[in-house]
Amino acid sequence: DAETVVAGRRCAYAVRPGLPSGSTPTAASALLAEQALTGTGDDVLLLDVAAALPAFTLPAHCRVTVGFHHAGMHAAAQRGLRTLHRAVQWLSPGTTVPDESMAAVYIEASATHDAWLRRVTEGYRALRPGGVLWAAAPNDAGGKRLSRDVRALFGSVYERSKAHQRLVSAVKPATAPHPLPWHDVAGVWRDTTWPVFAVAGRSYATLPGVFAHGRLDEGSALLCAHLPDLAGTRVLDLGAG
């Protein structure tokens, strides 16, 4: 394991072979951790923020909930935060917090647009009216669209750039847009309905944010071409895509 320093705070994170991309600190997560020093509100939600860095910088009075779409990132963040003297509530991948239960939400935006839309919609629903959303991403990997998407939900945004990263914030209005933008996209995630596609007579399903979403990558295609009929059997998939 290793440590980094953000805004004068020592932040631990897990380092081991096989951890997914995004498990270790990123420039975007560090930017969110710097912002978290101000500690907006008591109930705070971190969604897909690499290494859950803001948990190290939020003021002591904040009650922190952490969620990741990827189980590997979830496990890595738990290991990194194991020595942190703060009670942290962990969301299992695929679960959400109750609507209007949070005073602030921090999101590290995915480079996959559908996955980002899912997360920002979840963040919007989690916020109380008057609650604050903070989102960050590299300018060349989703950062340039943050303002447009956040504005569609919140109405107005604040943004700034630093070290090739984009930071966006917005306050949840008392009245929500109706219907919510991207309702179908958000519904795919919230209802855990996996879009299905067919290749060579077999059906496959993936969610946005999963590697090779909506298609069969070359490695998986090669593996599937040599698989026997697996109907009715239990199968262990170890990173097969």
PDB file of C-alpha atoms in Angstrom:
ATOM      1  CA  ASP A   1       0.000   0.000   0.000  1.00  0.00           C
ATOM      2  CA  ALA A   2       1.053   3.636  -0.453  1.00  0.00           C
ATOM      3  CA  GLU A   3       0.281   7.201   0.576  1.00  0.00           C
ATOM      4  CA  THR A   4      -0.124  10.538  -1.134  1.00  0.00           C
ATOM      5  CA  VAL A   5      -0.542  14.055   0.272  1.00  0.00           C
ATOM      6  CA  VAL A   6      -3.518  16.199  -0.754  1.00  0.00           C
ATOM      7  CA  ALA A   7      -3.871  19.714   0.654  1.00  0.00           C
ATOM      8  CA  GLY A   8      -1.549  18.760   3.498  1.00  0.00           C
ATOM      9  CA  ARG A   9      -3.487  15.597   4.406  1.00  0.00           C
ATOM     10  CA  ARG A  10      -1.936  12.121   4.243  1.00  0.00           C
ATOM     11  CA  CYS A  11      -4.178   9.835   2.169  1.00  0.00           C
ATOM     12  CA  ALA A  12      -3.636   6.062   1.986  1.00  0.00           C
ATOM     13  CA  TYR A  13      -4.541   3.860  -0.957  1.00  0.00           C
ATOM     14  CA  ALA A  14      -4.155   0.229  -1.982  1.00  0.00           C
ATOM     15  CA  VAL A  15      -1.518  -0.888  -4.469  1.00  0.00           C
ATOM     16  CA  ARG A  16      -1.539  -4.481  -5.694  1.00  0.00           C
ATOM     17  CA  PRO A  17      -1.489  -6.384  -9.010  1.00  0.00           C
ATOM     18  CA  GLY A  18      -4.840  -6.704 -10.733  1.00  0.00           C
ATOM     19  CA  LEU A  19      -6.567  -3.655  -9.279  1.00  0.00           C
ATOM     20  CA  PRO A  20      -8.794  -1.922 -11.847  1.00  0.00           C
ATOM     21  CA  SER A  21      -7.990   1.455 -13.319  1.00  0.00           C
ATOM     22  CA  GLY A  22      -9.234   4.207 -11.016  1.00  0.00           C
ATOM     23  CA  SER A  23      -8.361   2.426  -7.756  1.00  0.00           C
ATOM     24  CA  THR A  24      -5.375   4.694  -7.109  1.00  0.00           C
ATOM     25  CA  PRO A  25      -5.565   8.496  -6.764  1.00  0.00           C
ATOM     26  CA  THR A  26      -6.095  10.552  -9.904  1.00  0.00           C
ATOM     27  CA  ALA A  27      -5.758  14.263 -10.609  1.00  0.00           C
ATOM     28  CA  ALA A  28      -9.565  14.514 -10.660  1.00  0.00           C
ATOM     29  CA  SER A  29      -9.949  12.754  -7.293  1.00  0.00           C
ATOM     30  CA  ALA A  30      -7.275  15.013  -5.789  1.00  0.00           C
ATOM     31  CA  LEU A  31      -9.166  18.078  -7.061  1.00  0.00           C
ATOM     32  CA  LEU A  32     -12.349  16.800  -5.391  1.00  0.00           C
ATOM     33  CA  ALA A  33     -10.420  16.093  -2.180  1.00  0.00           C
ATOM     34  CA  GLU A  34      -9.101  19.669  -2.140  1.00  0.00           C
ATOM     35  CA  GLN A  35     -12.638  20.977  -2.545  1.00  0.00           C
ATOM     36  CA  ALA A  36     -13.872  18.675   0.239  1.00  0.00           C
ATOM     37  CA  LEU A  37     -11.795  20.601   2.801  1.00  0.00           C
ATOM     38  CA  THR A  38     -14.669  23.089   3.015  1.00  0.00           C
ATOM     39  CA  GLY A  39     -17.081  20.260   3.982  1.00  0.00           C
ATOM     40  CA  THR A  40     -20.512  21.208   2.653  1.00  0.00           C
ATOM     41  CA  GLY A  41     -23.192  19.734   4.968  1.00  0.00           C
ATOM     42  CA  ASP A  42     -23.248  16.741   7.308  1.00  0.00           C
ATOM     43  CA  ASP A  43     -24.244  13.862   4.974  1.00  0.00           C
ATOM     44  CA  VAL A  44     -21.841  13.395   2.074  1.00  0.00           C
ATOM     45  CA  LEU A  45     -21.857  10.849  -0.759  1.00  0.00           C
ATOM     46  CA  LEU A  46     -18.759   9.912  -2.795  1.00  0.00           C
ATOM     47  CA  LEU A  47     -19.472   8.167  -6.117  1.00  0.00           C
ATOM     48  CA  ASP A  48     -16.642   6.551  -8.112  1.00  0.00           C
ATOM     49  CA  VAL A  49     -14.030   8.932  -6.645  1.00  0.00           C
ATOM     50  CA  ALA A  50     -10.683   7.139  -7.040  1.00  0.00           C
ATOM     51  CA  ALA A  51      -9.397   5.820  -3.685  1.00  0.00           C
ATOM     52  CA  ALA A  52     -12.308   7.728  -2.023  1.00  0.00           C
ATOM     53  CA  LEU A  53      -9.814  10.565  -1.451  1.00  0.00           C
ATOM     54  CA  PRO A  54     -12.298  13.165  -0.114  1.00  0.00           C
ATOM     55  CA  ALA A  55     -12.939  10.878   2.893  1.00  0.00           C
ATOM     56  CA  PHE A  56      -9.475  11.913   4.123  1.00  0.00           C
ATOM     57  CA  THR A  57     -10.077  15.653   3.751  1.00  0.00           C
ATOM     58  CA  LEU A  58     -13.735  16.181   4.713  1.00  0.00           C
ATOM     59  CA  PRO A  59     -14.243  17.773   8.145  1.00  0.00           C
ATOM     60  CA  ALA A  60     -14.728  15.382  11.060  1.00  0.00           C
ATOM     61  CA  HIS A  61     -18.443  16.206  11.467  1.00  0.00           C
ATOM     62  CA  CYS A  62     -19.317  14.865   7.994  1.00  0.00           C
ATOM     63  CA  ARG A  63     -21.025  11.479   7.720  1.00  0.00           C
ATOM     64  CA  VAL A  64     -19.526   9.832   4.643  1.00  0.00           C
ATOM     65  CA  THR A  65     -21.072   7.253   2.309  1.00  0.00           C
ATOM     66  CA  VAL A  66     -18.927   5.742  -0.463  1.00  0.00           C
ATOM     67  CA  GLY A  67     -20.087   3.925  -3.599  1.00  0.00           C
ATOM     68  CA  PHE A  68     -18.345   2.454  -6.670  1.00  0.00           C
ATOM     69  CA  HIS A  69     -19.786   0.840  -9.772  1.00  0.00           C
ATOM     70  CA  HIS A  70     -16.832  -1.584  -9.832  1.00  0.00           C
ATOM     71  CA  ALA A  71     -16.425  -4.156  -7.051  1.00  0.00           C
ATOM     72  CA  GLY A  72     -12.625  -4.075  -7.393  1.00  0.00           C
ATOM     73  CA  MET A  73     -12.488  -0.308  -6.850  1.00  0.00           C
ATOM     74  CA  HIS A  74     -14.848  -0.742  -3.895  1.00  0.00           C
ATOM     75  CA  ALA A  75     -12.548  -3.319  -2.259  1.00  0.00           C
ATOM     76  CA  ALA A  76      -9.426  -1.247  -2.947  1.00  0.00           C
ATOM     77  CA  ALA A  77     -10.943   1.867  -1.360  1.00  0.00           C
ATOM     78  CA  GLN A  78     -12.010  -0.116   1.707  1.00  0.00           C
ATOM     79  CA  ARG A  79      -8.422  -1.265   2.159  1.00  0.00           C
ATOM     80  CA  GLY A  80      -7.056   2.255   1.711  1.00  0.00           C
ATOM     81  CA  LEU A  81      -9.489   3.697   4.280  1.00  0.00           C
ATOM     82  CA  ARG A  82      -9.026   0.950   6.879  1.00  0.00           C
ATOM     83  CA  THR A  83      -6.825   3.132   9.123  1.00  0.00           C
ATOM     84  CA  LEU A  84      -8.927   6.279   8.718  1.00  0.00           C
ATOM     85  CA  HIS A  85     -10.438   7.384  12.017  1.00  0.00           C
ATOM     86  CA  ARG A  86     -13.861   7.980  10.539  1.00  0.00           C
ATOM     87  CA  ALA A  87     -16.990   5.856  10.265  1.00  0.00           C
ATOM     88  CA  VAL A  88     -17.724   5.261   6.585  1.00  0.00           C
ATOM     89  CA  GLN A  89     -20.880   3.694   5.167  1.00  0.00           C
ATOM     90  CA  TRP A  90     -20.264   1.566   2.071  1.00  0.00           C
ATOM     91  CA  LEU A  91     -22.738   1.068  -0.750  1.00  0.00           C
ATOM     92  CA  SER A  92     -22.609  -2.297  -2.476  1.00  0.00           C
ATOM     93  CA  PRO A  93     -22.060  -1.947  -6.250  1.00  0.00           C
ATOM     94  CA  GLY A  94     -25.417  -1.398  -7.940  1.00  0.00           C
ATOM     95  CA  THR A  95     -27.158   0.079  -4.866  1.00  0.00           C
ATOM     96  CA  THR A  96     -28.120   3.690  -4.153  1.00  0.00           C
ATOM     97  CA  VAL A  97     -28.904   5.886  -1.159  1.00  0.00           C
ATOM     98  CA  PRO A  98     -32.452   7.132  -0.461  1.00  0.00           C
ATOM     99  CA  ASP A  99     -33.603  10.116  -2.503  1.00  0.00           C
ATOM    100  CA  GLU A 100     -32.957  13.554  -0.967  1.00  0.00           C
ATOM    101  CA  SER A 101     -30.815  12.120   1.843  1.00  0.00           C
ATOM    102  CA  MET A 102     -27.510  13.914   1.143  1.00  0.00           C
ATOM    103  CA  ALA A 103     -26.242  17.450   1.632  1.00  0.00           C
ATOM    104  CA  ALA A 104     -23.337  17.027  -0.813  1.00  0.00           C
ATOM    105  CA  VAL A 105     -22.306  14.587  -3.527  1.00  0.00           C
ATOM    106  CA  TYR A 106     -18.831  14.206  -5.052  1.00  0.00           C
ATOM    107  CA  ILE A 107     -18.492  12.336  -8.358  1.00  0.00           C
ATOM    108  CA  GLU A 108     -15.456  11.472 -10.446  1.00  0.00           C
ATOM    109  CA  ALA A 109     -16.963  11.314 -13.913  1.00  0.00           C
ATOM    110  CA  SER A 110     -16.440   8.235 -16.060  1.00  0.00           C
ATOM    111  CA  ALA A 111     -15.029   8.590 -19.558  1.00  0.00           C
ATOM    112  CA  THR A 112     -18.002   6.450 -20.637  1.00  0.00           C
ATOM    113  CA  HIS A 113     -20.829   8.910 -21.197  1.00  0.00           C
ATOM    114  CA  ASP A 114     -23.712   6.606 -20.263  1.00  0.00           C
ATOM    115  CA  ALA A 115     -21.982   5.632 -17.016  1.00  0.00           C
ATOM    116  CA  TRP A 116     -21.452   9.310 -16.164  1.00  0.00           C
ATOM    117  CA  LEU A 117     -25.109  10.128 -16.908  1.00  0.00           C
ATOM    118  CA  ARG A 118     -26.153   7.323 -14.583  1.00  0.00           C
ATOM    119  CA  ARG A 119     -23.954   8.652 -11.782  1.00  0.00           C
ATOM    120  CA  VAL A 120     -24.918  12.312 -12.108  1.00  0.00           C
ATOM    121  CA  THR A 121     -28.606  11.336 -12.118  1.00  0.00           C
ATOM    122  CA  GLU A 122     -28.065   9.230  -8.987  1.00  0.00           C
ATOM    123  CA  GLY A 123     -26.277  12.174  -7.406  1.00  0.00           C
ATOM    124  CA  TYR A 124     -29.120  14.510  -8.295  1.00  0.00           C
ATOM    125  CA  ARG A 125     -31.696  12.175  -6.757  1.00  0.00           C
ATOM    126  CA  ALA A 126     -29.598  11.710  -3.615  1.00  0.00           C
ATOM    127  CA  LEU A 127     -29.296  15.446  -2.946  1.00  0.00           C
ATOM    128  CA  ARG A 128     -31.727  17.411  -0.826  1.00  0.00           C
ATOM    129  CA  PRO A 129     -32.985  20.671  -2.350  1.00  0.00           C
ATOM    130  CA  GLY A 130     -30.182  23.152  -1.719  1.00  0.00           C
ATOM    131  CA  GLY A 131     -27.587  20.364  -1.649  1.00  0.00           C
ATOM    132  CA  VAL A 132     -24.369  20.724  -3.653  1.00  0.00           C
ATOM    133  CA  LEU A 133     -22.956  18.487  -6.381  1.00  0.00           C
ATOM    134  CA  TRP A 134     -19.227  18.470  -7.160  1.00  0.00           C
ATOM    135  CA  ALA A 135     -17.968  16.587 -10.234  1.00  0.00           C
ATOM    136  CA  ALA A 136     -14.523  16.356 -11.819  1.00  0.00           C
ATOM    137  CA  ALA A 137     -12.883  14.721 -14.839  1.00  0.00           C
ATOM    138  CA  PRO A 138      -9.880  15.252 -17.138  1.00  0.00           C
ATOM    139  CA  ASN A 139     -10.591  17.764 -19.889  1.00  0.00           C
ATOM    140  CA  ASP A 140      -9.747  15.175 -22.547  1.00  0.00           C
ATOM    141  CA  ALA A 141     -11.744  12.325 -20.945  1.00  0.00           C
ATOM    142  CA  GLY A 142     -15.215  13.666 -20.296  1.00  0.00           C
ATOM    143  CA  GLY A 143     -14.443  16.973 -18.586  1.00  0.00           C
ATOM    144  CA  LYS A 144     -15.650  19.149 -21.440  1.00  0.00           C
ATOM    145  CA  ARG A 145     -19.195  17.768 -21.270  1.00  0.00           C
ATOM    146  CA  LEU A 146     -19.607  18.056 -17.484  1.00  0.00           C
ATOM    147  CA  SER A 147     -21.104  21.554 -17.532  1.00  0.00           C
ATOM    148  CA  ARG A 148     -23.634  20.724 -20.251  1.00  0.00           C
ATOM    149  CA  ASP A 149     -24.901  17.604 -18.503  1.00  0.00           C
ATOM    150  CA  VAL A 150     -24.994  19.124 -15.016  1.00  0.00           C
ATOM    151  CA  ARG A 151     -26.784  22.212 -16.322  1.00  0.00           C
ATOM    152  CA  ALA A 152     -29.485  20.007 -17.864  1.00  0.00           C
ATOM    153  CA  LEU A 153     -30.324  18.712 -14.382  1.00  0.00           C
ATOM    154  CA  PHE A 154     -29.519  21.632 -12.097  1.00  0.00           C
ATOM    155  CA  GLY A 155     -30.189  24.661 -14.294  1.00  0.00           C
ATOM    156  CA  SER A 156     -26.945  26.525 -13.574  1.00  0.00           C
ATOM    157  CA  VAL A 157     -23.371  25.511 -12.829  1.00  0.00           C
ATOM    158  CA  TYR A 158     -20.033  26.819 -11.604  1.00  0.00           C
ATOM    159  CA  GLU A 159     -16.904  25.480 -13.264  1.00  0.00           C
ATOM    160  CA  ARG A 160     -13.151  25.912 -13.265  1.00  0.00           C
ATOM    161  CA  SER A 161     -10.141  24.183 -14.793  1.00  0.00           C
ATOM    162  CA  LYS A 162      -6.910  23.233 -13.062  1.00  0.00           C
ATOM    163  CA  ALA A 163      -4.020  21.075 -14.280  1.00  0.00           C
ATOM    164  CA  HIS A 164      -6.003  19.808 -17.297  1.00  0.00           C
ATOM    165  CA  GLN A 165      -8.928  18.826 -15.057  1.00  0.00           C
ATOM    166  CA  ARG A 166     -12.455  20.252 -15.049  1.00  0.00           C
ATOM    167  CA  LEU A 167     -14.329  20.847 -11.766  1.00  0.00           C
ATOM    168  CA  VAL A 168     -18.057  21.549 -11.894  1.00  0.00           C
ATOM    169  CA  SER A 169     -20.479  22.325  -9.065  1.00  0.00           C
ATOM    170  CA  ALA A 170     -24.190  23.041  -8.846  1.00  0.00           C
ATOM    171  CA  VAL A 171     -26.907  23.518  -6.228  1.00  0.00           C
ATOM    172  CA  LYS A 172     -30.012  21.351  -6.477  1.00  0.00           C
ATOM    173  CA  PRO A 173     -33.086  23.507  -7.121  1.00  0.00           C
ATOM    174  CA  ALA A 174     -36.346  23.114  -5.228  1.00  0.00           C
ATOM    175  CA  THR A 175     -38.135  22.044  -8.434  1.00  0.00           C
ATOM    176  CA  ALA A 176     -36.804  19.192 -10.555  1.00  0.00           C
ATOM    177  CA  PRO A 177     -36.971  19.156 -14.369  1.00  0.00           C
ATOM    178  CA  HIS A 178     -39.706  16.831 -15.542  1.00  0.00           C
ATOM    179  CA  PRO A 179     -39.092  14.359 -16.934  1.00  0.00           C
ATOM    180  CA  LEU A 180     -35.480  14.000 -15.831  1.00  0.00           C
ATOM    181  CA  PRO A 181     -33.043  14.113 -18.757  1.00  0.00           C
ATOM    182  CA  TRP A 182     -31.749  10.735 -19.946  1.00  0.00           C
ATOM    183  CA  HIS A 183     -34.567   8.949 -18.091  1.00  0.00           C
ATOM    184  CA  ASP A 184     -34.095   5.791 -20.177  1.00  0.00           C
ATOM    185  CA  VAL A 185     -30.333   5.736 -19.599  1.00  0.00           C
ATOM    186  CA  ALA A 186     -30.717   6.235 -15.845  1.00  0.00           C
ATOM    187  CA  GLY A 187     -33.492   3.652 -15.770  1.00  0.00           C
ATOM    188  CA  VAL A 188     -31.216   1.037 -17.302  1.00  0.00           C
ATOM    189  CA  TRP A 189     -28.957   1.333 -14.264  1.00  0.00           C
ATOM    190  CA  ARG A 190     -31.515   1.885 -11.533  1.00  0.00           C
ATOM    191  CA  ASP A 191     -33.688  -1.050 -12.603  1.00  0.00           C
ATOM    192  CA  THR A 192     -30.622  -3.236 -13.364  1.00  0.00           C
ATOM    193  CA  THR A 193     -31.984  -4.038 -16.835  1.00  0.00           C
ATOM    194  CA  TRP A 194     -29.018  -5.150 -18.937  1.00  0.00           C
ATOM    195  CA  PRO A 195     -29.178  -4.291 -22.672  1.00  0.00           C
ATOM    196  CA  VAL A 196     -28.878  -7.528 -24.647  1.00  0.00           C
ATOM    197  CA  PHE A 197     -27.223  -8.026 -28.057  1.00  0.00           C
ATOM    198  CA  ALA A 198     -26.607 -11.151 -30.130  1.00  0.00           C
ATOM    199  CA  VAL A 199     -23.434 -12.411 -31.815  1.00  0.00           C
ATOM    200  CA  ALA A 200     -23.276 -15.694 -33.785  1.00  0.00           C
ATOM    201  CA  GLY A 201     -26.467 -17.031 -32.256  1.00  0.00           C
ATOM    202  CA  ARG A 202     -25.547 -16.274 -28.627  1.00  0.00           C
ATOM    203  CA  SER A 203     -26.967 -13.479 -26.452  1.00  0.00           C
ATOM    204  CA  TYR A 204     -24.770 -11.166 -24.368  1.00  0.00           C
ATOM    205  CA  ALA A 205     -25.591  -8.362 -21.924  1.00  0.00           C
ATOM    206  CA  THR A 206     -23.544  -5.421 -20.642  1.00  0.00           C
ATOM    207  CA  LEU A 207     -24.133  -2.184 -18.765  1.00  0.00           C
ATOM    208  CA  PRO A 208     -22.683   1.225 -19.656  1.00  0.00           C
ATOM    209  CA  GLY A 209     -19.286   1.604 -17.978  1.00  0.00           C
ATOM    210  CA  VAL A 210     -18.428  -2.065 -18.457  1.00  0.00           C
ATOM    211  CA  PHE A 211     -15.474  -2.803 -20.748  1.00  0.00           C
ATOM    212  CA  ALA A 212     -16.598  -3.199 -24.373  1.00  0.00           C
ATOM    213  CA  HIS A 213     -20.140  -2.052 -23.591  1.00  0.00           C
ATOM    214  CA  GLY A 214     -22.615  -3.141 -26.261  1.00  0.00           C
ATOM    215  CA  ARG A 215     -20.171  -5.291 -28.211  1.00  0.00           C
ATOM    216  CA  LEU A 216     -18.106  -8.444 -27.931  1.00  0.00           C
ATOM    217  CA  ASP A 217     -14.385  -7.676 -27.591  1.00  0.00           C
ATOM    218  CA  GLU A 218     -11.850  -9.834 -29.466  1.00  0.00           C
ATOM    219  CA  GLY A 219     -10.598 -11.725 -26.412  1.00  0.00           C
ATOM    220  CA  SER A 220     -14.093 -12.602 -25.210  1.00  0.00           C
ATOM    221  CA  ALA A 221     -15.108 -13.628 -28.734  1.00  0.00           C
ATOM    222  CA  LEU A 222     -12.138 -16.013 -28.934  1.00  0.00           C
ATOM    223  CA  LEU A 223     -12.997 -17.511 -25.541  1.00  0.00           C
ATOM    224  CA  CYS A 224     -16.696 -17.920 -26.409  1.00  0.00           C
ATOM    225  CA  ALA A 225     -15.826 -19.620 -29.692  1.00  0.00           C
ATOM    226  CA  HIS A 226     -14.232 -22.459 -27.704  1.00  0.00           C
ATOM    227  CA  LEU A 227     -16.782 -22.801 -24.902  1.00  0.00           C
ATOM    228  CA  PRO A 228     -19.096 -25.816 -24.720  1.00  0.00           C
ATOM    229  CA  ASP A 229     -22.837 -25.436 -24.092  1.00  0.00           C
ATOM    230  CA  LEU A 230     -23.029 -24.035 -20.550  1.00  0.00           C
ATOM    231  CA  ALA A 231     -26.813 -24.057 -20.119  1.00  0.00           C
ATOM    232  CA  GLY A 232     -27.827 -25.100 -16.612  1.00  0.00           C
ATOM    233  CA  THR A 233     -24.255 -25.103 -15.221  1.00  0.00           C
ATOM    234  CA  ARG A 234     -22.484 -22.829 -12.722  1.00  0.00           C
ATOM    235  CA  VAL A 235     -19.579 -20.892 -14.210  1.00  0.00           C
ATOM    236  CA  LEU A 236     -16.846 -18.793 -12.579  1.00  0.00           C
ATOM    237  CA  ASP A 237     -15.834 -15.826 -14.786  1.00  0.00           C
ATOM    238  CA  LEU A 238     -12.406 -14.406 -13.898  1.00  0.00           C
ATOM    239  CA  GLY A 239     -12.103 -11.156 -15.826  1.00  0.00           C
ATOM    240  CA  ALA A 240     -13.272 -12.596 -19.127  1.00  0.00           C
ATOM    241  CA  GLY A 241     -14.978  -9.377 -20.304  1.00  0.00           C
TER     242      GLY A 241
END
